[in-house]
PDB file of C-alpha atoms in Angstrom:
ATOM      1  CA  ASP C   1      22.516  61.444 -61.475  1.00  0.00           C
ATOM      2  CA  VAL C   2      20.752  61.948 -58.172  1.00  0.00           C
ATOM      3  CA  LYS C   3      19.984  65.543 -57.459  1.00  0.00           C
ATOM      4  CA  VAL C   4      19.453  66.787 -53.919  1.00  0.00           C
ATOM      5  CA  THR C   5      18.583  70.467 -53.876  1.00  0.00           C
ATOM      6  CA  GLN C   6      18.632  72.686 -50.823  1.00  0.00           C
ATOM      7  CA  SER C   7      16.635  75.851 -51.181  1.00  0.00           C
ATOM      8  CA  SER C   8      19.293  78.320 -50.008  1.00  0.00           C
ATOM      9  CA  ARG C   9      23.103  78.293 -49.983  1.00  0.00           C
ATOM     10  CA  TYR C  10      23.299  81.135 -47.449  1.00  0.00           C
ATOM     11  CA  LEU C  11      20.698  82.351 -44.995  1.00  0.00           C
ATOM     12  CA  VAL C  12      20.775  85.016 -42.306  1.00  0.00           C
ATOM     13  CA  LYS C  13      18.065  85.122 -39.660  1.00  0.00           C
ATOM     14  CA  ARG C  14      17.479  86.747 -36.300  1.00  0.00           C
ATOM     15  CA  THR C  15      17.231  85.205 -32.859  1.00  0.00           C
ATOM     16  CA  GLY C  16      13.719  84.015 -32.095  1.00  0.00           C
ATOM     17  CA  GLU C  17      12.610  83.698 -35.719  1.00  0.00           C
ATOM     18  CA  LYS C  18      11.042  80.515 -37.056  1.00  0.00           C
ATOM     19  CA  VAL C  19      13.323  79.243 -39.820  1.00  0.00           C
ATOM     20  CA  PHE C  20      12.522  76.775 -42.577  1.00  0.00           C
ATOM     21  CA  LEU C  21      15.191  74.889 -44.523  1.00  0.00           C
ATOM     22  CA  GLU C  22      13.901  73.004 -47.535  1.00  0.00           C
ATOM     23  CA  CYS C  23      15.349  69.979 -49.300  1.00  0.00           C
ATOM     24  CA  VAL C  24      14.091  68.259 -52.448  1.00  0.00           C
ATOM     25  CA  GLN C  25      15.365  65.077 -54.124  1.00  0.00           C
ATOM     26  CA  ASP C  26      14.448  63.872 -57.576  1.00  0.00           C
ATOM     27  CA  MET C  27      15.195  60.143 -57.386  1.00  0.00           C
ATOM     28  CA  ASP C  28      12.216  58.776 -55.477  1.00  0.00           C
ATOM     29  CA  HIS C  29      14.377  57.935 -52.461  1.00  0.00           C
ATOM     30  CA  GLU C  30      12.582  56.617 -49.396  1.00  0.00           C
ATOM     31  CA  ASN C  31      15.042  57.962 -46.828  1.00  0.00           C
ATOM     32  CA  MET C  32      16.007  61.567 -46.154  1.00  0.00           C
ATOM     33  CA  PHE C  33      18.281  63.118 -43.534  1.00  0.00           C
ATOM     34  CA  TRP C  34      19.221  66.431 -41.977  1.00  0.00           C
ATOM     35  CA  TYR C  35      22.713  66.961 -40.525  1.00  0.00           C
ATOM     36  CA  ARG C  36      24.537  69.893 -39.113  1.00  0.00           C
ATOM     37  CA  GLN C  37      28.253  70.285 -39.624  1.00  0.00           C
ATOM     38  CA  ASP C  38      30.465  72.223 -37.247  1.00  0.00           C
ATOM     39  CA  PRO C  39      34.271  72.531 -37.196  1.00  0.00           C
ATOM     40  CA  GLY C  40      35.851  69.725 -35.215  1.00  0.00           C
ATOM     41  CA  LEU C  41      32.540  67.927 -34.674  1.00  0.00           C
ATOM     42  CA  GLY C  42      31.997  66.373 -38.088  1.00  0.00           C
ATOM     43  CA  LEU C  43      28.435  65.602 -39.163  1.00  0.00           C
ATOM     44  CA  ARG C  44      25.757  65.221 -36.532  1.00  0.00           C
ATOM     45  CA  LEU C  45      22.375  63.773 -37.395  1.00  0.00           C
ATOM     46  CA  ILE C  46      19.414  65.943 -36.435  1.00  0.00           C
ATOM     47  CA  TYR C  47      16.458  63.971 -37.843  1.00  0.00           C
ATOM     48  CA  PHE C  48      15.782  61.449 -40.529  1.00  0.00           C
ATOM     49  CA  SER C  49      12.711  60.133 -42.297  1.00  0.00           C
ATOM     50  CA  TYR C  50      12.197  56.708 -43.870  1.00  0.00           C
ATOM     51  CA  ASP C  51       8.778  57.374 -45.364  1.00  0.00           C
ATOM     52  CA  VAL C  52       6.241  60.116 -45.906  1.00  0.00           C
ATOM     53  CA  LYS C  53       5.015  61.527 -42.571  1.00  0.00           C
ATOM     54  CA  MET C  54       7.510  59.305 -40.701  1.00  0.00           C
ATOM     55  CA  LYS C  55      10.383  60.789 -38.740  1.00  0.00           C
ATOM     56  CA  GLU C  56      13.008  59.648 -36.282  1.00  0.00           C
ATOM     57  CA  LYS C  57      15.167  61.700 -33.954  1.00  0.00           C
ATOM     58  CA  GLY C  58      18.868  61.683 -34.551  1.00  0.00           C
ATOM     59  CA  ASP C  59      21.619  62.612 -32.142  1.00  0.00           C
ATOM     60  CA  ILE C  60      20.785  66.300 -31.669  1.00  0.00           C
ATOM     61  CA  PRO C  61      17.046  66.932 -32.262  1.00  0.00           C
ATOM     62  CA  GLU C  62      16.572  69.554 -29.551  1.00  0.00           C
ATOM     63  CA  GLY C  63      15.405  72.875 -30.962  1.00  0.00           C
ATOM     64  CA  TYR C  64      14.483  71.373 -34.335  1.00  0.00           C
ATOM     65  CA  SER C  65      11.497  69.744 -35.952  1.00  0.00           C
ATOM     66  CA  VAL C  66      10.925  68.273 -39.404  1.00  0.00           C
ATOM     67  CA  SER C  67       8.146  67.774 -41.892  1.00  0.00           C
ATOM     68  CA  ARG C  68       7.772  65.260 -44.700  1.00  0.00           C
ATOM     69  CA  GLU C  69       4.433  65.671 -46.402  1.00  0.00           C
ATOM     70  CA  LYS C  70       5.647  64.448 -49.803  1.00  0.00           C
ATOM     71  CA  LYS C  71       8.221  61.814 -50.617  1.00  0.00           C
ATOM     72  CA  GLU C  72      10.554  64.183 -52.430  1.00  0.00           C
ATOM     73  CA  ARG C  73      10.603  66.991 -49.858  1.00  0.00           C
ATOM     74  CA  PHE C  74      12.029  67.084 -46.339  1.00  0.00           C
ATOM     75  CA  SER C  75      11.922  70.311 -44.355  1.00  0.00           C
ATOM     76  CA  LEU C  76      13.921  71.250 -41.274  1.00  0.00           C
ATOM     77  CA  ILE C  77      12.323  73.766 -38.929  1.00  0.00           C
ATOM     78  CA  LEU C  78      14.058  75.812 -36.277  1.00  0.00           C
ATOM     79  CA  GLU C  79      11.143  76.666 -34.013  1.00  0.00           C
ATOM     80  CA  SER C  80      12.821  79.669 -32.365  1.00  0.00           C
ATOM     81  CA  ALA C  81      16.268  80.269 -33.780  1.00  0.00           C
ATOM     82  CA  SER C  82      19.161  80.797 -31.414  1.00  0.00           C
ATOM     83  CA  THR C  83      22.755  81.843 -32.039  1.00  0.00           C
ATOM     84  CA  ASN C  84      24.051  78.352 -31.201  1.00  0.00           C
ATOM     85  CA  GLN C  85      22.193  77.072 -34.259  1.00  0.00           C
ATOM     86  CA  THR C  86      24.514  78.985 -36.554  1.00  0.00           C
ATOM     87  CA  SER C  87      25.987  76.204 -38.644  1.00  0.00           C
ATOM     88  CA  MET C  88      26.208  74.457 -41.992  1.00  0.00           C
ATOM     89  CA  TYR C  89      23.137  72.282 -42.601  1.00  0.00           C
ATOM     90  CA  LEU C  90      23.308  69.350 -44.983  1.00  0.00           C
ATOM     91  CA  CYS C  91      20.439  67.358 -46.421  1.00  0.00           C
ATOM     92  CA  ALA C  92      20.894  63.831 -47.805  1.00  0.00           C
ATOM     93  CA  SER C  93      18.765  61.103 -49.332  1.00  0.00           C
ATOM     94  CA  THR C  94      19.140  57.412 -50.083  1.00  0.00           C
ATOM     95  CA  LEU C  95      17.286  54.404 -51.356  1.00  0.00           C
ATOM     96  CA  GLU C  96      16.049  51.909 -48.841  1.00  0.00           C
ATOM     97  CA  GLY C  97      18.248  48.827 -49.018  1.00  0.00           C
ATOM     98  CA  ARG C  98      20.366  46.451 -47.017  1.00  0.00           C
ATOM     99  CA  GLY C  99      22.668  49.192 -45.846  1.00  0.00           C
ATOM    100  CA  ASN C 100      24.661  49.228 -49.073  1.00  0.00           C
ATOM    101  CA  GLN C 101      23.138  52.316 -50.664  1.00  0.00           C
ATOM    102  CA  PRO C 102      25.151  55.542 -50.515  1.00  0.00           C
ATOM    103  CA  GLN C 103      23.703  58.737 -49.171  1.00  0.00           C
ATOM    104  CA  HIS C 104      23.525  61.606 -51.665  1.00  0.00           C
ATOM    105  CA  PHE C 105      24.042  65.121 -50.352  1.00  0.00           C
ATOM    106  CA  GLY C 106      22.909  68.590 -51.274  1.00  0.00           C
ATOM    107  CA  ASP C 107      25.330  71.516 -51.393  1.00  0.00           C
ATOM    108  CA  GLY C 108      24.418  72.669 -47.910  1.00  0.00           C
ATOM    109  CA  THR C 109      22.879  75.768 -46.366  1.00  0.00           C
ATOM    110  CA  ARG C 110      25.142  77.999 -44.332  1.00  0.00           C
ATOM    111  CA  LEU C 111      22.835  79.509 -41.720  1.00  0.00           C
ATOM    112  CA  SER C 112      23.766  82.465 -39.558  1.00  0.00           C
ATOM    113  CA  ILE C 113      21.592  83.468 -36.620  1.00  0.00           C
ATOM    114  CA  LEU C 114      22.205  87.024 -35.425  1.00  0.00           C
TER     115      LEU C 114
ATOM    116  CA  GLY Q   1      27.402  50.059 -31.164  1.00  0.00           C
ATOM    117  CA  ASN Q   2      28.447  51.532 -34.474  1.00  0.00           C
ATOM    118  CA  SER Q   3      31.239  54.068 -34.814  1.00  0.00           C
ATOM    119  CA  VAL Q   4      33.990  55.276 -37.137  1.00  0.00           C
ATOM    120  CA  THR Q   5      37.387  56.606 -36.117  1.00  0.00           C
ATOM    121  CA  GLN Q   6      39.482  58.601 -38.566  1.00  0.00           C
ATOM    122  CA  MET Q   7      42.997  59.889 -38.258  1.00  0.00           C
ATOM    123  CA  GLU Q   8      43.023  63.470 -37.146  1.00  0.00           C
ATOM    124  CA  GLY Q   9      44.164  66.205 -39.444  1.00  0.00           C
ATOM    125  CA  PRO Q  10      45.010  68.473 -40.840  1.00  0.00           C
ATOM    126  CA  VAL Q  11      47.262  66.695 -43.298  1.00  0.00           C
ATOM    127  CA  THR Q  12      49.569  68.708 -45.543  1.00  0.00           C
ATOM    128  CA  LEU Q  13      51.374  67.048 -48.450  1.00  0.00           C
ATOM    129  CA  SER Q  14      53.425  68.154 -51.402  1.00  0.00           C
ATOM    130  CA  GLU Q  15      52.092  67.483 -54.871  1.00  0.00           C
ATOM    131  CA  GLU Q  16      52.788  63.914 -56.085  1.00  0.00           C
ATOM    132  CA  ALA Q  17      53.226  62.592 -52.525  1.00  0.00           C
ATOM    133  CA  PHE Q  18      51.583  59.372 -51.354  1.00  0.00           C
ATOM    134  CA  LEU Q  19      48.431  59.747 -49.286  1.00  0.00           C
ATOM    135  CA  THR Q  20      47.044  57.508 -46.573  1.00  0.00           C
ATOM    136  CA  ILE Q  21      44.112  58.470 -44.382  1.00  0.00           C
ATOM    137  CA  ASN Q  22      43.386  55.863 -41.738  1.00  0.00           C
ATOM    138  CA  CYS Q  23      39.858  54.760 -40.907  1.00  0.00           C
ATOM    139  CA  THR Q  24      38.793  52.058 -38.467  1.00  0.00           C
ATOM    140  CA  TYR Q  25      35.285  51.085 -37.519  1.00  0.00           C
ATOM    141  CA  THR Q  26      33.177  49.288 -34.934  1.00  0.00           C
ATOM    142  CA  ALA Q  27      30.027  47.543 -36.068  1.00  0.00           C
ATOM    143  CA  THR Q  28      28.076  44.342 -35.708  1.00  0.00           C
ATOM    144  CA  GLY Q  29      27.704  42.085 -38.671  1.00  0.00           C
ATOM    145  CA  TYR Q  30      28.882  43.193 -42.090  1.00  0.00           C
ATOM    146  CA  PRO Q  31      28.489  46.912 -42.660  1.00  0.00           C
ATOM    147  CA  SER Q  32      29.041  48.727 -45.937  1.00  0.00           C
ATOM    148  CA  LEU Q  33      31.882  51.257 -45.918  1.00  0.00           C
ATOM    149  CA  PHE Q  34      32.188  54.550 -47.761  1.00  0.00           C
ATOM    150  CA  TRP Q  35      34.558  57.434 -48.351  1.00  0.00           C
ATOM    151  CA  TYR Q  36      33.148  60.867 -49.073  1.00  0.00           C
ATOM    152  CA  VAL Q  37      34.945  64.049 -50.133  1.00  0.00           C
ATOM    153  CA  GLN Q  38      33.884  67.608 -49.384  1.00  0.00           C
ATOM    154  CA  TYR Q  39      35.369  70.486 -51.364  1.00  0.00           C
ATOM    155  CA  PRO Q  40      35.234  73.978 -49.844  1.00  0.00           C
ATOM    156  CA  GLY Q  41      31.722  75.390 -49.731  1.00  0.00           C
ATOM    157  CA  GLU Q  42      30.091  72.228 -51.049  1.00  0.00           C
ATOM    158  CA  GLY Q  43      28.238  69.190 -49.774  1.00  0.00           C
ATOM    159  CA  LEU Q  44      29.681  65.703 -49.481  1.00  0.00           C
ATOM    160  CA  GLN Q  45      30.293  63.667 -52.618  1.00  0.00           C
ATOM    161  CA  LEU Q  46      30.621  59.905 -52.694  1.00  0.00           C
ATOM    162  CA  LEU Q  47      34.219  59.014 -53.530  1.00  0.00           C
ATOM    163  CA  LEU Q  48      34.131  55.214 -53.274  1.00  0.00           C
ATOM    164  CA  LYS Q  49      32.486  52.363 -51.432  1.00  0.00           C
ATOM    165  CA  ALA Q  50      32.890  48.699 -50.523  1.00  0.00           C
ATOM    166  CA  THR Q  51      30.053  46.486 -49.415  1.00  0.00           C
ATOM    167  CA  LYS Q  52      31.769  43.268 -48.315  1.00  0.00           C
ATOM    168  CA  ALA Q  53      35.018  42.048 -46.863  1.00  0.00           C
ATOM    169  CA  ASP Q  54      38.083  42.210 -49.158  1.00  0.00           C
ATOM    170  CA  ASP Q  55      36.260  44.436 -51.648  1.00  0.00           C
ATOM    171  CA  LYS Q  56      38.366  47.287 -53.010  1.00  0.00           C
ATOM    172  CA  GLY Q  57      36.627  50.526 -53.874  1.00  0.00           C
ATOM    173  CA  SER Q  58      38.364  52.875 -56.292  1.00  0.00           C
ATOM    174  CA  ASN Q  59      37.706  56.184 -58.016  1.00  0.00           C
ATOM    175  CA  LYS Q  60      39.805  59.081 -59.384  1.00  0.00           C
ATOM    176  CA  GLY Q  61      43.039  57.346 -58.338  1.00  0.00           C
ATOM    177  CA  PHE Q  62      41.852  56.789 -54.761  1.00  0.00           C
ATOM    178  CA  GLU Q  63      41.546  53.282 -53.347  1.00  0.00           C
ATOM    179  CA  ALA Q  64      40.377  51.653 -50.128  1.00  0.00           C
ATOM    180  CA  THR Q  65      40.124  47.977 -49.179  1.00  0.00           C
ATOM    181  CA  TYR Q  66      37.544  46.608 -46.745  1.00  0.00           C
ATOM    182  CA  ARG Q  67      39.572  44.672 -44.155  1.00  0.00           C
ATOM    183  CA  LYS Q  68      37.306  42.839 -41.753  1.00  0.00           C
ATOM    184  CA  GLU Q  69      40.162  41.273 -39.793  1.00  0.00           C
ATOM    185  CA  THR Q  70      41.516  44.702 -38.840  1.00  0.00           C
ATOM    186  CA  THR Q  71      38.142  46.526 -39.082  1.00  0.00           C
ATOM    187  CA  SER Q  72      39.762  49.104 -41.323  1.00  0.00           C
ATOM    188  CA  PHE Q  73      39.071  50.961 -44.556  1.00  0.00           C
ATOM    189  CA  HIS Q  74      42.112  53.163 -45.157  1.00  0.00           C
ATOM    190  CA  LEU Q  75      42.053  55.631 -48.044  1.00  0.00           C
ATOM    191  CA  GLU Q  76      45.123  55.766 -50.303  1.00  0.00           C
ATOM    192  CA  LYS Q  77      46.295  57.618 -53.374  1.00  0.00           C
ATOM    193  CA  GLY Q  78      49.643  57.174 -55.019  1.00  0.00           C
ATOM    194  CA  SER Q  79      50.208  60.738 -56.190  1.00  0.00           C
ATOM    195  CA  VAL Q  80      48.108  63.600 -54.884  1.00  0.00           C
ATOM    196  CA  GLN Q  81      47.337  66.790 -56.769  1.00  0.00           C
ATOM    197  CA  VAL Q  82      46.514  70.289 -55.582  1.00  0.00           C
ATOM    198  CA  SER Q  83      42.928  69.651 -56.688  1.00  0.00           C
ATOM    199  CA  ASP Q  84      42.655  66.852 -54.093  1.00  0.00           C
ATOM    200  CA  SER Q  85      42.689  69.433 -51.302  1.00  0.00           C
ATOM    201  CA  ALA Q  86      39.441  68.793 -49.433  1.00  0.00           C
ATOM    202  CA  VAL Q  87      37.974  67.189 -46.332  1.00  0.00           C
ATOM    203  CA  TYR Q  88      37.584  63.402 -46.433  1.00  0.00           C
ATOM    204  CA  PHE Q  89      34.991  61.486 -44.426  1.00  0.00           C
ATOM    205  CA  CYS Q  90      34.862  57.780 -43.731  1.00  0.00           C
ATOM    206  CA  ALA Q  91      31.395  56.332 -43.077  1.00  0.00           C
ATOM    207  CA  LEU Q  92      29.649  53.054 -42.394  1.00  0.00           C
ATOM    208  CA  SER Q  93      26.137  51.802 -42.931  1.00  0.00           C
ATOM    209  CA  PRO Q  94      25.125  48.831 -40.763  1.00  0.00           C
ATOM    210  CA  GLN Q  95      24.013  45.666 -42.455  1.00  0.00           C
ATOM    211  CA  ARG Q  96      20.450  45.775 -41.157  1.00  0.00           C
ATOM    212  CA  ASN Q  97      19.491  49.350 -41.057  1.00  0.00           C
ATOM    213  CA  THR Q  98      15.994  50.763 -41.256  1.00  0.00           C
ATOM    214  CA  GLY Q  99      16.255  54.170 -42.842  1.00  0.00           C
ATOM    215  CA  ASN Q 100      19.818  53.500 -44.003  1.00  0.00           C
ATOM    216  CA  GLN Q 101      21.337  55.629 -41.258  1.00  0.00           C
ATOM    217  CA  PHE Q 102      25.061  56.311 -41.632  1.00  0.00           C
ATOM    218  CA  TYR Q 103      27.822  56.756 -39.061  1.00  0.00           C
ATOM    219  CA  PHE Q 104      30.492  59.245 -40.062  1.00  0.00           C
ATOM    220  CA  GLY Q 105      34.011  59.907 -38.889  1.00  0.00           C
ATOM    221  CA  THR Q 106      34.899  63.461 -37.925  1.00  0.00           C
ATOM    222  CA  GLY Q 107      36.661  64.149 -41.215  1.00  0.00           C
ATOM    223  CA  THR Q 108      40.297  64.659 -42.217  1.00  0.00           C
ATOM    224  CA  SER Q 109      41.349  67.875 -43.878  1.00  0.00           C
ATOM    225  CA  LEU Q 110      43.924  67.485 -46.654  1.00  0.00           C
ATOM    226  CA  THR Q 111      45.918  70.340 -48.147  1.00  0.00           C
ATOM    227  CA  VAL Q 112      48.203  69.654 -51.110  1.00  0.00           C
ATOM    228  CA  ILE Q 113      50.832  72.282 -51.839  1.00  0.00           C
ATOM    229  CA  PRO Q 114      52.511  72.742 -55.218  1.00  0.00           C
TER     230      PRO Q 114
END
């Protein structure tokens, strides 16, 4: 089975801190994604990556950056955390294909910014 | 463009009732369609998928049929259980899709009462 592991289930940080969320997948997937999930808004794509060192902005990239130095690891960075970034963050990965490959999700990181 | 529309929740059913969660989509070409389930405090899990018109995806008693003529992929289950209480997401992946980006509905919360 595909395993997508997010480094923390719960995280509490302070306003202005630089925050790193880590995600690792063990199935050699080319594509990796970061979403945030908020009540009533569903999943919103922050960034995705289709190869090492490659990244694409999603729908809500402002205030975030990402890093993909190795194929299995995709990091989300909050450059200067703010209270409106309190949310559930979900990482996903998938094989490259003709659109018929499912995305596989981690368990999520619930981030609180105080 | 690509988009998914799901029926709004929350949905509350008694145990053994019949479940339908409506999902319609907009896409060019022939997307792949997916249903995911999210249990409280967890990430999304793939429930079922269909990759071409008239395909039926099924898993754990849930079914959905890819209807191109009505651009729909409704989720059904004949007899729900308390353990089916979760949030359900419909998603599509466009046919030609660098990075295998998905488009998700906003989710439908289901509560099954004994």
